[in-house]
Coordinates of C-alpha atoms in Angstrom, one line a residue:
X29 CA 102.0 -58.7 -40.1
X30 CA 104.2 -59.6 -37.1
X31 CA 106.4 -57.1 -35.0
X32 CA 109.4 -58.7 -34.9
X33 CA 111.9 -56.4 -32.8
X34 CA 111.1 -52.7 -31.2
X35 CA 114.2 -50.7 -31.6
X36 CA 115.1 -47.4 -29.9
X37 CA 117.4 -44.5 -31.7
X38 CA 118.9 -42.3 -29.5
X39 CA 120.3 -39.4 -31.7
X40 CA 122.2 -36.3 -30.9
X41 CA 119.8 -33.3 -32.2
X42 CA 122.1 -30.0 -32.0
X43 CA 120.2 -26.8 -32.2
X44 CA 117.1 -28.0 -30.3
X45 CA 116.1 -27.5 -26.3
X46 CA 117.0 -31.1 -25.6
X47 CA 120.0 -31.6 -27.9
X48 CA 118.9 -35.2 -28.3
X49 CA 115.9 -37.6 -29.6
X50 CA 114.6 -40.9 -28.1
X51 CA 112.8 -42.0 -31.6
X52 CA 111.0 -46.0 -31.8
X53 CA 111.0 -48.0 -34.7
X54 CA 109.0 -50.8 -34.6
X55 CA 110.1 -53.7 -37.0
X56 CA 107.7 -56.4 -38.7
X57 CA 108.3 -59.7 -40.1
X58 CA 107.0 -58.0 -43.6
X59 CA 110.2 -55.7 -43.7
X60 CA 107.7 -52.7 -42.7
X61 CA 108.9 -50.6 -40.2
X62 CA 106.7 -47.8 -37.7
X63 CA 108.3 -45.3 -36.1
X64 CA 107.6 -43.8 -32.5
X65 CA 109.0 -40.8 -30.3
X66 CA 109.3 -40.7 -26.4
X67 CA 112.0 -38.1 -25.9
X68 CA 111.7 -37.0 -22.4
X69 CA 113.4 -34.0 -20.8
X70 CA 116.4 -35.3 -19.3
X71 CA 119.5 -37.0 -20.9
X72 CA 119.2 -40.1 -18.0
X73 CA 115.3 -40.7 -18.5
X74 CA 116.0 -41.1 -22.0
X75 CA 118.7 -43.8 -21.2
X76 CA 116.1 -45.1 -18.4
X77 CA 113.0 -45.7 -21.5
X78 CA 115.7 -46.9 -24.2
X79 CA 116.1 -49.8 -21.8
X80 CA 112.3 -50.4 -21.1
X81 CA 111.7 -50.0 -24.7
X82 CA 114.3 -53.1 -25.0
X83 CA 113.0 -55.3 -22.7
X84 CA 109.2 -54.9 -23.9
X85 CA 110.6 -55.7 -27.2
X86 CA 110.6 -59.2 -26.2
X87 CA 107.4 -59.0 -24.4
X88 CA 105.5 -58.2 -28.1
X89 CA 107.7 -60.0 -30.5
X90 CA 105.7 -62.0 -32.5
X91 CA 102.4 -60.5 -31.6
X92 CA 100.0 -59.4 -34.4
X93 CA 100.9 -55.8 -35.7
X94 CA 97.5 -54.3 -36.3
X95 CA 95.7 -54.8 -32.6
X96 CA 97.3 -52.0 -31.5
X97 CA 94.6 -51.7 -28.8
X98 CA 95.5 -55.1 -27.8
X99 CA 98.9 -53.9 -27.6
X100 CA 98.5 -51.0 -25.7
X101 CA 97.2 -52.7 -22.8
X102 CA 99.4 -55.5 -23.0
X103 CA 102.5 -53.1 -22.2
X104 CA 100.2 -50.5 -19.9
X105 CA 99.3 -53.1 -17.5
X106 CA 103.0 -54.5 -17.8
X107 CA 104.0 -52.4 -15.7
X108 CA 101.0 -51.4 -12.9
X109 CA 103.1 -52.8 -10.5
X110 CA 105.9 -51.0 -10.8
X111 CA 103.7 -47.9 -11.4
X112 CA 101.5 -47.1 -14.6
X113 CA 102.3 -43.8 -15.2
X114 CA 106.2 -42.5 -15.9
X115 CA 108.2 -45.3 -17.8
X116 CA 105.4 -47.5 -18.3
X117 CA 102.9 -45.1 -19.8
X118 CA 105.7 -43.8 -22.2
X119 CA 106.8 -46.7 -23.3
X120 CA 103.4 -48.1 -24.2
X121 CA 103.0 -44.4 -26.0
X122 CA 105.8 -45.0 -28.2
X123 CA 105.2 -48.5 -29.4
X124 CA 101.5 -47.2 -29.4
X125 CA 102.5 -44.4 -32.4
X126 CA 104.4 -46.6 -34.5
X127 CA 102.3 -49.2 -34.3
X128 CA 99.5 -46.5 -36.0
X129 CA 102.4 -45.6 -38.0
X130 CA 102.5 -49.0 -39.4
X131 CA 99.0 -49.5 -40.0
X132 CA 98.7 -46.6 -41.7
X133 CA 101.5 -47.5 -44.5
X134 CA 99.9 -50.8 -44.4
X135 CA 96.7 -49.3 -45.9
X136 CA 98.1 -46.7 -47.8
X137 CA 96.4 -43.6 -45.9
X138 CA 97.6 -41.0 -43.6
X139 CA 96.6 -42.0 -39.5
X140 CA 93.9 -39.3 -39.3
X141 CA 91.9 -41.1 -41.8
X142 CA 92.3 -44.3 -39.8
X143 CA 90.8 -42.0 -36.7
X144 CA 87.6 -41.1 -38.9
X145 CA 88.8 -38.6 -41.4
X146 CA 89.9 -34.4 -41.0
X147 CA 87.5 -32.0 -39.6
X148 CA 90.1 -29.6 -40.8
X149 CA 92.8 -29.4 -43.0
X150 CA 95.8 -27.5 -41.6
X151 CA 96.4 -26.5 -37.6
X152 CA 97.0 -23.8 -36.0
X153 CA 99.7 -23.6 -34.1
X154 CA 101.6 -21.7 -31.2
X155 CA 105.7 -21.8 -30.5
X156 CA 108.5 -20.5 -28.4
X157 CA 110.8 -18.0 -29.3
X158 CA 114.7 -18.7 -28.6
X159 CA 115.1 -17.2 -25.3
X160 CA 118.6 -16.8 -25.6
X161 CA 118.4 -14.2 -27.6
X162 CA 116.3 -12.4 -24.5
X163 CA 119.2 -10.7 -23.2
X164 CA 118.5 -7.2 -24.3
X165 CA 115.7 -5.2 -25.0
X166 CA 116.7 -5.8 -28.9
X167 CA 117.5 -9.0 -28.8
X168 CA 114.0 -9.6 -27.7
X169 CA 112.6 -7.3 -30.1
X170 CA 114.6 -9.0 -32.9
X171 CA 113.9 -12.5 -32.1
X172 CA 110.1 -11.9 -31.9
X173 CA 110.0 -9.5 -35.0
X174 CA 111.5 -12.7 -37.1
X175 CA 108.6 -15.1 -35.3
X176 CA 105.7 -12.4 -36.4
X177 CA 107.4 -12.0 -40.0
X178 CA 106.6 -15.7 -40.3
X179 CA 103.3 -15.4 -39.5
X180 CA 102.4 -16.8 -36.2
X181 CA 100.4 -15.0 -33.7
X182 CA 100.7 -16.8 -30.7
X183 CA 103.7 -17.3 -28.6
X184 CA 104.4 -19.2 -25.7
X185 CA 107.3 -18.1 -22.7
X186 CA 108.7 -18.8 -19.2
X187 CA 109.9 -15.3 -18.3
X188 CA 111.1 -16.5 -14.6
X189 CA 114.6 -16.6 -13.7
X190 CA 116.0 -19.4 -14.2
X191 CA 119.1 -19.3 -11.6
X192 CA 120.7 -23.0 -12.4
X193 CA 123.3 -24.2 -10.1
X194 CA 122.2 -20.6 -7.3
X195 CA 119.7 -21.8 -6.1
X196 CA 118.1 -25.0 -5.6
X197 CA 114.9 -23.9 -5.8
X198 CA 114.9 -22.8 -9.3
X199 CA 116.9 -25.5 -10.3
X200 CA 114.2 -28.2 -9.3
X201 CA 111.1 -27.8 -6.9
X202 CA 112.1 -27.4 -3.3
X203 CA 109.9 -24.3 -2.1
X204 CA 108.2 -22.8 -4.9
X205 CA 109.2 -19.7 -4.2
X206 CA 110.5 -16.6 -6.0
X207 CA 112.1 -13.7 -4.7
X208 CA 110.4 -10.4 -5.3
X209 CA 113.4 -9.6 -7.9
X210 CA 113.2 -12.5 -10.2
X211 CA 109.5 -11.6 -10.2
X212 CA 110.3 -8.3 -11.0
X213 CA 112.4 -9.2 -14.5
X214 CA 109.2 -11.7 -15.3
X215 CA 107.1 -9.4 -15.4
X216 CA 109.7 -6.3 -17.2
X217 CA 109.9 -9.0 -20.2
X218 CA 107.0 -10.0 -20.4
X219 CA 105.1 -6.8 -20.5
X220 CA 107.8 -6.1 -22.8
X221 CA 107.1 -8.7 -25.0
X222 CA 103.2 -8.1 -24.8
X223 CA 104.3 -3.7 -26.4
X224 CA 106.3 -5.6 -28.9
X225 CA 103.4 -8.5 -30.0
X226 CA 100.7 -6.3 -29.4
X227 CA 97.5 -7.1 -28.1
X228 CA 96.3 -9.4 -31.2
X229 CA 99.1 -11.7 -30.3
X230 CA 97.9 -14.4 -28.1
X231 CA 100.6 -14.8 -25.3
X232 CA 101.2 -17.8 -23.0
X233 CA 103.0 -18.2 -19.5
X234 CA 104.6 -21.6 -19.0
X235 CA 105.5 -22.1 -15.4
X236 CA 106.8 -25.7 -15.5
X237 CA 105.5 -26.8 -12.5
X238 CA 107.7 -24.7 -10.5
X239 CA 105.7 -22.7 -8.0
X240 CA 104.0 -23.0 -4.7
X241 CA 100.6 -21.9 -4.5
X242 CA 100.8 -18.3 -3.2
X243 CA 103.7 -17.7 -5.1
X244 CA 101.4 -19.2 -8.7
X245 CA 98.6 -17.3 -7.8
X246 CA 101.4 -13.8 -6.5
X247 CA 102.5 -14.5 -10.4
X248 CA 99.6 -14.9 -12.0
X249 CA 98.2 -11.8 -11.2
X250 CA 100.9 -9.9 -11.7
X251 CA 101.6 -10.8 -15.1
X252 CA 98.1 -10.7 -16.1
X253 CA 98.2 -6.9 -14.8
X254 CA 101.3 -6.3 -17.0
X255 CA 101.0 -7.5 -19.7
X256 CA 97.1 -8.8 -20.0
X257 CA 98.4 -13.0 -20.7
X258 CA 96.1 -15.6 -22.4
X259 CA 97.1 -18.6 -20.2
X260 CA 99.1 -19.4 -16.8
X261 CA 100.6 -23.1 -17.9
X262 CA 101.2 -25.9 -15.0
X263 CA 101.2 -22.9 -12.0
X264 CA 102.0 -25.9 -9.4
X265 CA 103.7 -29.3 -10.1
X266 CA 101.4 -31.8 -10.9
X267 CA 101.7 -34.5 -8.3
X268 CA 98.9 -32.0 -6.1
X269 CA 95.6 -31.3 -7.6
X270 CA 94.6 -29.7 -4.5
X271 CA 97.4 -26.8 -5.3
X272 CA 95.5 -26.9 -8.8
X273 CA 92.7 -26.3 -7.0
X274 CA 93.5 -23.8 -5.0
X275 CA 95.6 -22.0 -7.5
X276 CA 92.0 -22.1 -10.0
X277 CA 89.7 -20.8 -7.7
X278 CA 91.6 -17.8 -7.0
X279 CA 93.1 -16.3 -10.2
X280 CA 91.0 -15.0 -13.6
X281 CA 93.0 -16.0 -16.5
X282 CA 92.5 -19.4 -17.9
X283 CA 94.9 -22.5 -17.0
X284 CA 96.7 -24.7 -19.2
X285 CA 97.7 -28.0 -17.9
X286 CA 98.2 -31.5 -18.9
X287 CA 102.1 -32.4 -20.4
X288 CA 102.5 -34.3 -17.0
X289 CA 99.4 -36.2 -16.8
X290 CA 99.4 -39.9 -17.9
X291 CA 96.2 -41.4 -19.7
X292 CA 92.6 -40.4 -19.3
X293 CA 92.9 -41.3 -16.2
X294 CA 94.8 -38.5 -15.0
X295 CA 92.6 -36.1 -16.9
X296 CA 89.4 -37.3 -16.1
X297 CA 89.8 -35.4 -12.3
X298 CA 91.2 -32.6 -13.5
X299 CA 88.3 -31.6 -16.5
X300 CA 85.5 -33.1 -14.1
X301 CA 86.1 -30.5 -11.3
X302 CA 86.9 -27.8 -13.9
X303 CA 90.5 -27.2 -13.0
X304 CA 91.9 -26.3 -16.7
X305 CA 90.3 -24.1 -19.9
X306 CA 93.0 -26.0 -21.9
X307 CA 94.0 -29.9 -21.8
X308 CA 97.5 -30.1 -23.5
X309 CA 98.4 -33.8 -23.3
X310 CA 101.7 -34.9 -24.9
X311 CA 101.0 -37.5 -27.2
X312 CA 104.6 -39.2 -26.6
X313 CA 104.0 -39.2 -23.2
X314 CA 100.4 -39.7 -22.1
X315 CA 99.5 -43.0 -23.9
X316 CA 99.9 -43.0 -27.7
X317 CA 97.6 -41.6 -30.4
X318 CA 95.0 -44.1 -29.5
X319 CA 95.3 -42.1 -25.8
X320 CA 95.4 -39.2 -26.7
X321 CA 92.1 -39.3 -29.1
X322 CA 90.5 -40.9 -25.9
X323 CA 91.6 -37.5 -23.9
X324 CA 89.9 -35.3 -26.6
X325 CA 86.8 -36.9 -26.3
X326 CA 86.7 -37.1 -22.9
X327 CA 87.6 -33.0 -23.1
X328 CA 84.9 -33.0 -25.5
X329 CA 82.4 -33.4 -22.9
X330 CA 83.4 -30.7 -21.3
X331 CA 84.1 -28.4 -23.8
X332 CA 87.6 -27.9 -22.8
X333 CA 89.7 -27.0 -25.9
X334 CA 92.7 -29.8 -26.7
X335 CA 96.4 -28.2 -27.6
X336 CA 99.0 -31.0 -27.4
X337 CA 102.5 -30.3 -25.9
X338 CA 103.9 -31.1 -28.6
X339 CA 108.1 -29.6 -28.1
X340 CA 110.4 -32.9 -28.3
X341 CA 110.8 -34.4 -31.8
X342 CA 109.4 -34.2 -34.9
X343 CA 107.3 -37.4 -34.8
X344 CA 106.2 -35.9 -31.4
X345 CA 104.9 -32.8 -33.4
X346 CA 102.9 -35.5 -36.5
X347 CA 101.3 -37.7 -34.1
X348 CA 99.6 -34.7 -32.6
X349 CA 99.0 -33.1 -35.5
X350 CA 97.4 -36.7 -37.0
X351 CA 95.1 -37.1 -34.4
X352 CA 94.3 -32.9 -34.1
X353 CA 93.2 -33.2 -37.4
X354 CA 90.7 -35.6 -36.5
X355 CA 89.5 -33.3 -33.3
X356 CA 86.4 -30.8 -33.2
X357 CA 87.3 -29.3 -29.8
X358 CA 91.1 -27.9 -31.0
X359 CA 92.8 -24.9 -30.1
X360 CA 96.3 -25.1 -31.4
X361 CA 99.3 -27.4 -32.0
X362 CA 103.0 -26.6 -30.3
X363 CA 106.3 -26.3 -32.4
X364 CA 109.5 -25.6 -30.4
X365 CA 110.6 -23.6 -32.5
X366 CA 108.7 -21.5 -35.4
X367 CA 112.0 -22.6 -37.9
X368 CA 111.5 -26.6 -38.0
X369 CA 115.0 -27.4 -39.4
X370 CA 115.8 -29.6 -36.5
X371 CA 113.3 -31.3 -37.3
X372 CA 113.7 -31.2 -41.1
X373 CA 117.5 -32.8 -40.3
X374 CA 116.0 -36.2 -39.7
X375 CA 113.3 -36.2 -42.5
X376 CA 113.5 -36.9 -45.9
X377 CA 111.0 -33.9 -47.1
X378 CA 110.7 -31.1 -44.8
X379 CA 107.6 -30.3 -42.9
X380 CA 105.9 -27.1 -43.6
X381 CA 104.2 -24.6 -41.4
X382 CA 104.2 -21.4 -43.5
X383 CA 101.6 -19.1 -42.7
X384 CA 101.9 -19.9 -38.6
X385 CA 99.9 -23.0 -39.2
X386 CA 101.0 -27.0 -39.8
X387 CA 100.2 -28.7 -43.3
X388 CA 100.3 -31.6 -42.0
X389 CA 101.5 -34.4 -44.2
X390 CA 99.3 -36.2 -46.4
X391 CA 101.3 -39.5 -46.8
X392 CA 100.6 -43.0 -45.6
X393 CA 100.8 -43.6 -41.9
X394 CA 102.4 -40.3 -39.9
X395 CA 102.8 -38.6 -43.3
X396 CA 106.9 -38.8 -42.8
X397 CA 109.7 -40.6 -43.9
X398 CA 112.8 -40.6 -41.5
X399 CA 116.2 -40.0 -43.0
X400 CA 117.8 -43.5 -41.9
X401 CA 121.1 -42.8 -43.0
X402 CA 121.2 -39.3 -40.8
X403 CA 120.0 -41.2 -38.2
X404 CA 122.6 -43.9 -38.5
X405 CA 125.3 -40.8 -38.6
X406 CA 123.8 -39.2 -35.4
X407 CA 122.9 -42.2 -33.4
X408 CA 124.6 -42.3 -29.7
X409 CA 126.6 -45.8 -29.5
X410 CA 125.0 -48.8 -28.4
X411 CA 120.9 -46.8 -29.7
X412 CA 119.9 -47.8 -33.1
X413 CA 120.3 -50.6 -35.7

């Protein structure tokens, strides 16, 4: 089995955070076709990886389908000139899943079995309440009352201001700070939504990267004091793990960290000096589902827990949950969203996660079929085939 072409679909995808999805197929000279995810989280870096992912179509045409650890180096070290990590390393993820993909529905079994078989059978899972809804006390009482009805119990928020377009630093990183105000209404809604979970409900702070170190560790501690949190996620941006380390060594509740860190590479620092209780890799970002089981062994070691970011697509959401099933050291999977019609949109059977935890398809290769004729219908010109 040949791959013959790598094609990207970018699709409009209303009613989700990014309102768009970067999806892969790979095409073989069998007619079998694997499909991939590498949405990113801007409208031009997905435009920036659709071209990559068409240029490194020609650099794998014709090359054998199932050495898909062949083919991951082949593309990763494509690009260590130009830089590894970024473009390069999600590229090499995408082709990397549908590659799996393929092999799977080659064989006729589901990727986890390829990966050595379950250790579990379903996952459980945390997600993110609509935070538009946040704008009154009952508007954050409702939203979270419909999450709970559904039956998860853990729920992930960024309760900082978000002041687009008023300030520069909370639009992107220029000082990390926060005024004393803004900190003020994080920690009102977040000890808020802490009365309305109650304290079984495992609740999880996602920073984004945005803060400074006095200002992660000023945060940290005061919405631990509020509202008793169960993780601080990416306190500092990541291109400093000396701000990790200084941020670690001086607050008490555990760190999450690991969306923006490319390969095992990137992790092996960070879970040798201790700076994370949780590694939360992307699998559409960090290298694959051949990376990412890499990542969990290497957490493995240190008995760090593995819980995927895992908030783009749904492919991004059964790669992860493929190679989670495989995984002894796993905490929990990420949905966007606890209702998955977004997802469901692009699939031809729906995924299920009643209960508050994934069933993870059983079918051939990713378990999913994708809805080719939807796609064709919400494809952006010039992105699909």
């Amino acid at each position: 089995m040949r791959i013959r072409e790598v094609v990207p679909w970018l699709v409009r995808a209303p009613g989700t955070f990014w309102g768009e999805y970067l999806f892969v197929e790979v095409r073989t000279d069998e007619g079998l076709s694997g499909w991939g995810e590498v949405t990113t989280t801007t409208h031009a870096a997905d435009r920036v990886v659709a071209d990559a992912l068409r240029r490194v179509s020609a650099l794998i045409a014709g090359d054998d389908a199932t050495r898909i650890e062949d083919t991951w180096h082949k593309i990763f070290r494509a690009f260590t000139y130009a830089g590894s990590r970024g473009v390069g390393t999600l590229v090499t993820s995408a082709v990397d899943i549908a590659l799996w993909d393929l092999q799977g529905k080659r064989l006729g079994v589901p990727v986890a079995d390829l990966l050595g078989g379950r250790v579990r059978d379903d996952l459980a899972i945390y997600t993110h309440p609509d935070q538009s809804r946040f704008a009154t006390r009952e508007g954050v009482e409702e939203e979270l009352g419909r999450i709970l009805a559904s039956g998860h119990d853990a729920i992930k928020i960024d309760p900082f201001p978000h002041l687009h377009g008023a300030s520069p630093a909370n639009d992107r990183y220029l000082d990390g700070g926060l005024s004393r105000e803004a900190e003020r209404q994080a920690v009102e809604l977040t000890a808020h939504v802490r009365e309305v979970v109650g304290p079984q409900v495992e609740l999880l702070i996602d920073a984004h990267g945005r803060f400074d170190v006095p200002t992660a560790i000023r945060l940290c501690r005061a919405l631990d004091s509020a509202a008793s949190i169960d993780w601080f996620e990416e306190p500092v941006p990541p291109e400093s793990i000396d701000a990790l380390r200084q941020v670690k060594r001086q607050v008490t509740v555990p760190i999450a960290v690991g969306e923006r860190l490319h390969t095992r590479w990137d992790f092996a620092e960070v879970l040798r000096e201790g700076l994370t209780e949780f590694a939360m890799p992307d699998v559409t970002w960090t290298g694959g589902i051949s990376e990412l089981k890499k990542i969990s062994t290497l957490a493995e070691l240190h008995h760090v827990p593995m819980t995927p970011h895992d908030a783009s697509g749904p492919i991004n959401l059964v790669a992860g949950a493929q190679v989670m099933l495989t995984v002894p050291n796993f905490y929990r999977i990420e949905t966007g969203s606890f209702d998955l019609a977004p997802y469901n949109a692009f699939l031809t059977e729906p995924l299920d996660n009643t209960g508050g935890r994934f069933h993870v398809p059983s079918g051939p290769g990713l378990g999913i079929e994708l809805d080719v004729d939807h796609l064709r219908s919400a494809a952006l010109e010039g992105f699909g085939g």
